[in-house]
Amino acid sequence: AVCRAGAASMQMPLYEYIANIAGRPTDKYMMPVPSFNVINGGSHAGNRLACQEFMILPVGATNFKEAMIMGAEVYHTLKSCIKKKYGQDACNVGDEGGFAPPCDARGGVELVMEAIEKSGYKDKCAIGMDVAASEFKVEGQDCYDLGTWYPEGEKDAPGLKMTGAELAEFYAQLCKDFPIITIEDPFDQDDWA
């Protein structure tokens, strides 16, 4: 609302006003990078994956059209990677259109990276995650249970329960190993430790 009021007072379109206050040039505009939700987990899928979404970010595309092509190609390559590793049944999609393979968080990132590389976009695509960690935070404890959606007999497997600090270390290691440039909701909304 404040930006809209500012834009109106300056008699500018909202996008130009935001570029202006951000110190960006207003003589040339760039379309934002699209984000492709390619693997679903958590409450959006019927698999064991705790993280809600894994995304392809075609940051090296020269324009929006090229970014769309890159995203589509990687998505279809990802289907082949999942089918080869887990079989046709693993190619089902979650609520938001991403595949729902039976993997853990690291396995999800590995699959996305494999698809990016096989598509020929290793240096043009990055990875994003929307973890939605509030969905697997154990209430009243410094504990995140990555086994929340595991079958009953497998929920107590080692390494599935992590403190906030351990989860931060897990994310840091993923970011070292893969080109992850954004992690949305990595912790519970009330976890400020």
PDB file of N, CA, C and O in Angstrom, residues 49-54 103-110 129-131 133 136 144-147 150 158-178 180 183 185-187:
ATOM      1  N   LEU A  49       8.979 -37.210   1.611  1.00  0.00           N
ATOM      2  CA  LEU A  49       9.812 -36.016   1.565  1.00  0.00           C
ATOM      3  C   LEU A  49       9.268 -34.898   2.450  1.00  0.00           C
ATOM      4  O   LEU A  49       8.130 -34.456   2.276  1.00  0.00           O
ATOM      5  N   ALA A  50      10.066 -34.443   3.422  1.00  0.00           N
ATOM      6  CA  ALA A  50       9.615 -33.404   4.354  1.00  0.00           C
ATOM      7  C   ALA A  50       9.548 -32.033   3.688  1.00  0.00           C
ATOM      8  O   ALA A  50       8.627 -31.258   3.944  1.00  0.00           O
ATOM      9  N   CYS A  51      10.508 -31.699   2.848  1.00  0.00           N
ATOM     10  CA  CYS A  51      10.541 -30.386   2.196  1.00  0.00           C
ATOM     11  C   CYS A  51       9.398 -30.276   1.185  1.00  0.00           C
ATOM     12  O   CYS A  51       9.152 -31.185   0.408  1.00  0.00           O
ATOM     13  N   GLN A  52       8.737 -29.141   1.208  1.00  0.00           N
ATOM     14  CA  GLN A  52       7.521 -28.953   0.418  1.00  0.00           C
ATOM     15  C   GLN A  52       7.771 -28.802  -1.077  1.00  0.00           C
ATOM     16  O   GLN A  52       7.024 -29.338  -1.887  1.00  0.00           O
ATOM     17  N   GLU A  53       8.809 -28.031  -1.473  1.00  0.00           N
ATOM     18  CA  GLU A  53       9.026 -27.791  -2.893  1.00  0.00           C
ATOM     19  C   GLU A  53      10.502 -27.656  -3.230  1.00  0.00           C
ATOM     20  O   GLU A  53      11.266 -27.060  -2.477  1.00  0.00           O
ATOM     21  N   PHE A  54      10.871 -28.201  -4.382  1.00  0.00           N
ATOM     22  CA  PHE A  54      12.193 -28.010  -4.963  1.00  0.00           C
ATOM     23  C   PHE A  54      11.967 -27.339  -6.306  1.00  0.00           C
ATOM     24  O   PHE A  54      11.117 -27.777  -7.082  1.00  0.00           O
ATOM     25  N   CYS A 103      11.911 -39.948  -2.065  1.00  0.00           N
ATOM     26  CA  CYS A 103      13.297 -39.654  -1.693  1.00  0.00           C
ATOM     27  C   CYS A 103      13.332 -38.739  -0.473  1.00  0.00           C
ATOM     28  O   CYS A 103      12.293 -38.234  -0.049  1.00  0.00           O
ATOM     29  N   ASP A 104      14.525 -38.519   0.059  1.00  0.00           N
ATOM     30  CA  ASP A 104      14.682 -37.562   1.147  1.00  0.00           C
ATOM     31  C   ASP A 104      15.102 -36.215   0.555  1.00  0.00           C
ATOM     32  O   ASP A 104      15.200 -36.067  -0.667  1.00  0.00           O
ATOM     33  N   ALA A 105      15.360 -35.226   1.415  1.00  0.00           N
ATOM     34  CA  ALA A 105      15.661 -33.866   0.947  1.00  0.00           C
ATOM     35  C   ALA A 105      16.918 -33.824   0.073  1.00  0.00           C
ATOM     36  O   ALA A 105      16.905 -33.214  -1.004  1.00  0.00           O
ATOM     37  N   ARG A 106      17.979 -34.448   0.521  1.00  0.00           N
ATOM     38  CA  ARG A 106      19.200 -34.451  -0.281  1.00  0.00           C
ATOM     39  C   ARG A 106      18.964 -35.158  -1.614  1.00  0.00           C
ATOM     40  O   ARG A 106      19.425 -34.708  -2.661  1.00  0.00           O
ATOM     41  N   GLY A 107      18.223 -36.264  -1.574  1.00  0.00           N
ATOM     42  CA  GLY A 107      17.898 -36.980  -2.804  1.00  0.00           C
ATOM     43  C   GLY A 107      17.100 -36.133  -3.779  1.00  0.00           C
ATOM     44  O   GLY A 107      17.284 -36.234  -4.992  1.00  0.00           O
ATOM     45  N   GLY A 108      16.212 -35.281  -3.266  1.00  0.00           N
ATOM     46  CA  GLY A 108      15.441 -34.381  -4.121  1.00  0.00           C
ATOM     47  C   GLY A 108      16.341 -33.391  -4.847  1.00  0.00           C
ATOM     48  O   GLY A 108      16.208 -33.166  -6.051  1.00  0.00           O
ATOM     49  N   VAL A 109      17.286 -32.818  -4.107  1.00  0.00           N
ATOM     50  CA  VAL A 109      18.233 -31.875  -4.717  1.00  0.00           C
ATOM     51  C   VAL A 109      19.113 -32.597  -5.733  1.00  0.00           C
ATOM     52  O   VAL A 109      19.377 -32.076  -6.818  1.00  0.00           O
ATOM     53  N   GLU A 110      19.544 -33.796  -5.403  1.00  0.00           N
ATOM     54  CA  GLU A 110      20.378 -34.571  -6.338  1.00  0.00           C
ATOM     55  C   GLU A 110      19.635 -34.858  -7.636  1.00  0.00           C
ATOM     56  O   GLU A 110      20.216 -34.765  -8.728  1.00  0.00           O
ATOM     57  N   MET A 129      14.500 -23.911  -2.828  1.00  0.00           N
ATOM     58  CA  MET A 129      13.683 -24.808  -2.007  1.00  0.00           C
ATOM     59  C   MET A 129      12.684 -23.987  -1.206  1.00  0.00           C
ATOM     60  O   MET A 129      13.001 -22.901  -0.739  1.00  0.00           O
ATOM     61  N   ASP A 130      11.479 -24.502  -1.079  1.00  0.00           N
ATOM     62  CA  ASP A 130      10.515 -23.982  -0.111  1.00  0.00           C
ATOM     63  C   ASP A 130      10.318 -25.129   0.863  1.00  0.00           C
ATOM     64  O   ASP A 130       9.619 -26.092   0.578  1.00  0.00           O
ATOM     65  N   VAL A 131      10.980 -25.028   2.009  1.00  0.00           N
ATOM     66  CA  VAL A 131      11.004 -26.131   2.956  1.00  0.00           C
ATOM     67  C   VAL A 131       9.696 -26.261   3.721  1.00  0.00           C
ATOM     68  O   VAL A 131       9.227 -27.354   3.990  1.00  0.00           O
ATOM     69  N   ALA A 133       9.196 -25.561   6.879  1.00  0.00           N
ATOM     70  CA  ALA A 133       9.633 -26.306   8.059  1.00  0.00           C
ATOM     71  C   ALA A 133       8.623 -26.290   9.205  1.00  0.00           C
ATOM     72  O   ALA A 133       8.652 -27.184  10.055  1.00  0.00           O
ATOM     73  N   PHE A 136       6.863 -29.608   9.829  1.00  0.00           N
ATOM     74  CA  PHE A 136       7.469 -30.775  10.483  1.00  0.00           C
ATOM     75  C   PHE A 136       8.232 -30.406  11.757  1.00  0.00           C
ATOM     76  O   PHE A 136       9.023 -31.178  12.266  1.00  0.00           O
ATOM     77  N   TYR A 144      13.084 -30.747  14.659  1.00  0.00           N
ATOM     78  CA  TYR A 144      12.435 -30.833  13.353  1.00  0.00           C
ATOM     79  C   TYR A 144      12.445 -32.297  12.968  1.00  0.00           C
ATOM     80  O   TYR A 144      13.507 -32.923  12.936  1.00  0.00           O
ATOM     81  N   ASP A 145      11.273 -32.843  12.656  1.00  0.00           N
ATOM     82  CA  ASP A 145      11.147 -34.267  12.365  1.00  0.00           C
ATOM     83  C   ASP A 145      10.967 -34.472  10.866  1.00  0.00           C
ATOM     84  O   ASP A 145       9.855 -34.374  10.339  1.00  0.00           O
ATOM     85  N   LEU A 146      12.072 -34.736  10.185  1.00  0.00           N
ATOM     86  CA  LEU A 146      12.023 -34.959   8.743  1.00  0.00           C
ATOM     87  C   LEU A 146      11.353 -36.278   8.380  1.00  0.00           C
ATOM     88  O   LEU A 146      11.101 -36.564   7.222  1.00  0.00           O
ATOM     89  N   GLY A 147      11.014 -37.082   9.377  1.00  0.00           N
ATOM     90  CA  GLY A 147      10.312 -38.341   9.153  1.00  0.00           C
ATOM     91  C   GLY A 147       8.806 -38.221   9.328  1.00  0.00           C
ATOM     92  O   GLY A 147       8.109 -39.238   9.360  1.00  0.00           O
ATOM     93  N   TYR A 150       6.945 -40.239   6.827  1.00  0.00           N
ATOM     94  CA  TYR A 150       7.435 -41.605   6.613  1.00  0.00           C
ATOM     95  C   TYR A 150       6.381 -42.608   7.081  1.00  0.00           C
ATOM     96  O   TYR A 150       5.571 -42.297   7.954  1.00  0.00           O
ATOM     97  N   PRO A 158      17.549 -43.218  11.970  1.00  0.00           N
ATOM     98  CA  PRO A 158      18.561 -42.253  12.412  1.00  0.00           C
ATOM     99  C   PRO A 158      18.676 -41.062  11.460  1.00  0.00           C
ATOM    100  O   PRO A 158      18.559 -41.214  10.253  1.00  0.00           O
ATOM    101  N   GLY A 159      18.903 -39.886  12.029  1.00  0.00           N
ATOM    102  CA  GLY A 159      19.116 -38.683  11.228  1.00  0.00           C
ATOM    103  C   GLY A 159      17.865 -37.944  10.811  1.00  0.00           C
ATOM    104  O   GLY A 159      17.961 -36.897  10.174  1.00  0.00           O
ATOM    105  N   LEU A 160      16.695 -38.462  11.141  1.00  0.00           N
ATOM    106  CA  LEU A 160      15.464 -37.788  10.736  1.00  0.00           C
ATOM    107  C   LEU A 160      15.057 -36.656  11.673  1.00  0.00           C
ATOM    108  O   LEU A 160      14.366 -35.739  11.257  1.00  0.00           O
ATOM    109  N   LYS A 161      15.472 -36.728  12.917  1.00  0.00           N
ATOM    110  CA  LYS A 161      15.143 -35.674  13.874  1.00  0.00           C
ATOM    111  C   LYS A 161      16.379 -34.793  14.064  1.00  0.00           C
ATOM    112  O   LYS A 161      17.462 -35.273  14.352  1.00  0.00           O
ATOM    113  N   MET A 162      16.180 -33.476  13.873  1.00  0.00           N
ATOM    114  CA  MET A 162      17.288 -32.528  13.972  1.00  0.00           C
ATOM    115  C   MET A 162      16.894 -31.329  14.813  1.00  0.00           C
ATOM    116  O   MET A 162      15.733 -30.896  14.772  1.00  0.00           O
ATOM    117  N   THR A 163      17.858 -30.766  15.522  1.00  0.00           N
ATOM    118  CA  THR A 163      17.636 -29.488  16.203  1.00  0.00           C
ATOM    119  C   THR A 163      17.680 -28.395  15.136  1.00  0.00           C
ATOM    120  O   THR A 163      18.091 -28.641  13.987  1.00  0.00           O
ATOM    121  N   GLY A 164      17.303 -27.186  15.517  1.00  0.00           N
ATOM    122  CA  GLY A 164      17.397 -26.065  14.587  1.00  0.00           C
ATOM    123  C   GLY A 164      18.817 -25.854  14.094  1.00  0.00           C
ATOM    124  O   GLY A 164      19.055 -25.599  12.908  1.00  0.00           O
ATOM    125  N   ALA A 165      19.792 -25.983  15.007  1.00  0.00           N
ATOM    126  CA  ALA A 165      21.196 -25.813  14.627  1.00  0.00           C
ATOM    127  C   ALA A 165      21.641 -26.914  13.655  1.00  0.00           C
ATOM    128  O   ALA A 165      22.357 -26.645  12.682  1.00  0.00           O
ATOM    129  N   GLU A 166      21.206 -28.134  13.892  1.00  0.00           N
ATOM    130  CA  GLU A 166      21.556 -29.242  12.992  1.00  0.00           C
ATOM    131  C   GLU A 166      20.908 -29.057  11.617  1.00  0.00           C
ATOM    132  O   GLU A 166      21.526 -29.341  10.589  1.00  0.00           O
ATOM    133  N   LEU A 167      19.684 -28.546  11.618  1.00  0.00           N
ATOM    134  CA  LEU A 167      18.997 -28.291  10.349  1.00  0.00           C
ATOM    135  C   LEU A 167      19.728 -27.188   9.580  1.00  0.00           C
ATOM    136  O   LEU A 167      19.899 -27.285   8.356  1.00  0.00           O
ATOM    137  N   ALA A 168      20.194 -26.155  10.281  1.00  0.00           N
ATOM    138  CA  ALA A 168      20.965 -25.088   9.639  1.00  0.00           C
ATOM    139  C   ALA A 168      22.245 -25.655   9.017  1.00  0.00           C
ATOM    140  O   ALA A 168      22.615 -25.284   7.896  1.00  0.00           O
ATOM    141  N   GLU A 169      22.914 -26.559   9.718  1.00  0.00           N
ATOM    142  CA  GLU A 169      24.125 -27.195   9.190  1.00  0.00           C
ATOM    143  C   GLU A 169      23.795 -28.039   7.954  1.00  0.00           C
ATOM    144  O   GLU A 169      24.559 -28.069   6.985  1.00  0.00           O
ATOM    145  N   PHE A 170      22.643 -28.713   7.999  1.00  0.00           N
ATOM    146  CA  PHE A 170      22.190 -29.517   6.862  1.00  0.00           C
ATOM    147  C   PHE A 170      22.000 -28.626   5.629  1.00  0.00           C
ATOM    148  O   PHE A 170      22.486 -28.944   4.534  1.00  0.00           O
ATOM    149  N   TYR A 171      21.324 -27.471   5.814  1.00  0.00           N
ATOM    150  CA  TYR A 171      21.130 -26.535   4.697  1.00  0.00           C
ATOM    151  C   TYR A 171      22.469 -25.997   4.194  1.00  0.00           C
ATOM    152  O   TYR A 171      22.690 -25.882   2.986  1.00  0.00           O
ATOM    153  N   ALA A 172      23.354 -25.652   5.112  1.00  0.00           N
ATOM    154  CA  ALA A 172      24.661 -25.112   4.722  1.00  0.00           C
ATOM    155  C   ALA A 172      25.430 -26.120   3.870  1.00  0.00           C
ATOM    156  O   ALA A 172      26.051 -25.744   2.867  1.00  0.00           O
ATOM    157  N   GLN A 173      25.366 -27.392   4.246  1.00  0.00           N
ATOM    158  CA  GLN A 173      26.055 -28.424   3.465  1.00  0.00           C
ATOM    159  C   GLN A 173      25.418 -28.581   2.085  1.00  0.00           C
ATOM    160  O   GLN A 173      26.136 -28.712   1.084  1.00  0.00           O
ATOM    161  N   LEU A 174      24.090 -28.539   2.015  1.00  0.00           N
ATOM    162  CA  LEU A 174      23.422 -28.605   0.708  1.00  0.00           C
ATOM    163  C   LEU A 174      23.876 -27.444  -0.181  1.00  0.00           C
ATOM    164  O   LEU A 174      24.139 -27.625  -1.372  1.00  0.00           O
ATOM    165  N   CYS A 175      23.965 -26.246   0.407  1.00  0.00           N
ATOM    166  CA  CYS A 175      24.368 -25.061  -0.361  1.00  0.00           C
ATOM    167  C   CYS A 175      25.824 -25.147  -0.815  1.00  0.00           C
ATOM    168  O   CYS A 175      26.177 -24.567  -1.841  1.00  0.00           O
ATOM    169  N   LYS A 176      26.657 -25.844  -0.060  1.00  0.00           N
ATOM    170  CA  LYS A 176      28.049 -26.054  -0.483  1.00  0.00           C
ATOM    171  C   LYS A 176      28.119 -27.048  -1.639  1.00  0.00           C
ATOM    172  O   LYS A 176      28.943 -26.917  -2.535  1.00  0.00           O
ATOM    173  N   ASP A 177      27.254 -28.053  -1.595  1.00  0.00           N
ATOM    174  CA  ASP A 177      27.310 -29.143  -2.569  1.00  0.00           C
ATOM    175  C   ASP A 177      26.545 -28.875  -3.858  1.00  0.00           C
ATOM    176  O   ASP A 177      26.808 -29.521  -4.877  1.00  0.00           O
ATOM    177  N   PHE A 178      25.582 -27.960  -3.810  1.00  0.00           N
ATOM    178  CA  PHE A 178      24.706 -27.709  -4.956  1.00  0.00           C
ATOM    179  C   PHE A 178      24.493 -26.202  -5.132  1.00  0.00           C
ATOM    180  O   PHE A 178      24.614 -25.446  -4.172  1.00  0.00           O
ATOM    181  N   ILE A 180      22.300 -23.971  -4.745  1.00  0.00           N
ATOM    182  CA  ILE A 180      21.047 -23.523  -4.119  1.00  0.00           C
ATOM    183  C   ILE A 180      21.199 -22.042  -3.813  1.00  0.00           C
ATOM    184  O   ILE A 180      22.128 -21.638  -3.115  1.00  0.00           O
ATOM    185  N   ILE A 183      16.293 -20.431  -0.080  1.00  0.00           N
ATOM    186  CA  ILE A 183      15.586 -21.400   0.757  1.00  0.00           C
ATOM    187  C   ILE A 183      14.491 -20.633   1.487  1.00  0.00           C
ATOM    188  O   ILE A 183      14.768 -19.804   2.349  1.00  0.00           O
ATOM    189  N   ASP A 185      11.272 -20.384   3.993  1.00  0.00           N
ATOM    190  CA  ASP A 185      10.760 -21.003   5.227  1.00  0.00           C
ATOM    191  C   ASP A 185      11.624 -22.170   5.703  1.00  0.00           C
ATOM    192  O   ASP A 185      11.133 -23.278   5.913  1.00  0.00           O
ATOM    193  N   PRO A 186      12.938 -21.922   5.940  1.00  0.00           N
ATOM    194  CA  PRO A 186      13.821 -23.005   6.357  1.00  0.00           C
ATOM    195  C   PRO A 186      13.594 -23.468   7.798  1.00  0.00           C
ATOM    196  O   PRO A 186      14.011 -24.564   8.163  1.00  0.00           O
ATOM    197  N   PHE A 187      12.945 -22.628   8.605  1.00  0.00           N
ATOM    198  CA  PHE A 187      12.675 -22.949  10.003  1.00  0.00           C
ATOM    199  C   PHE A 187      11.229 -22.614  10.327  1.00  0.00           C
ATOM    200  O   PHE A 187      10.546 -21.950   9.546  1.00  0.00           O
TER     201      PHE A 187
END
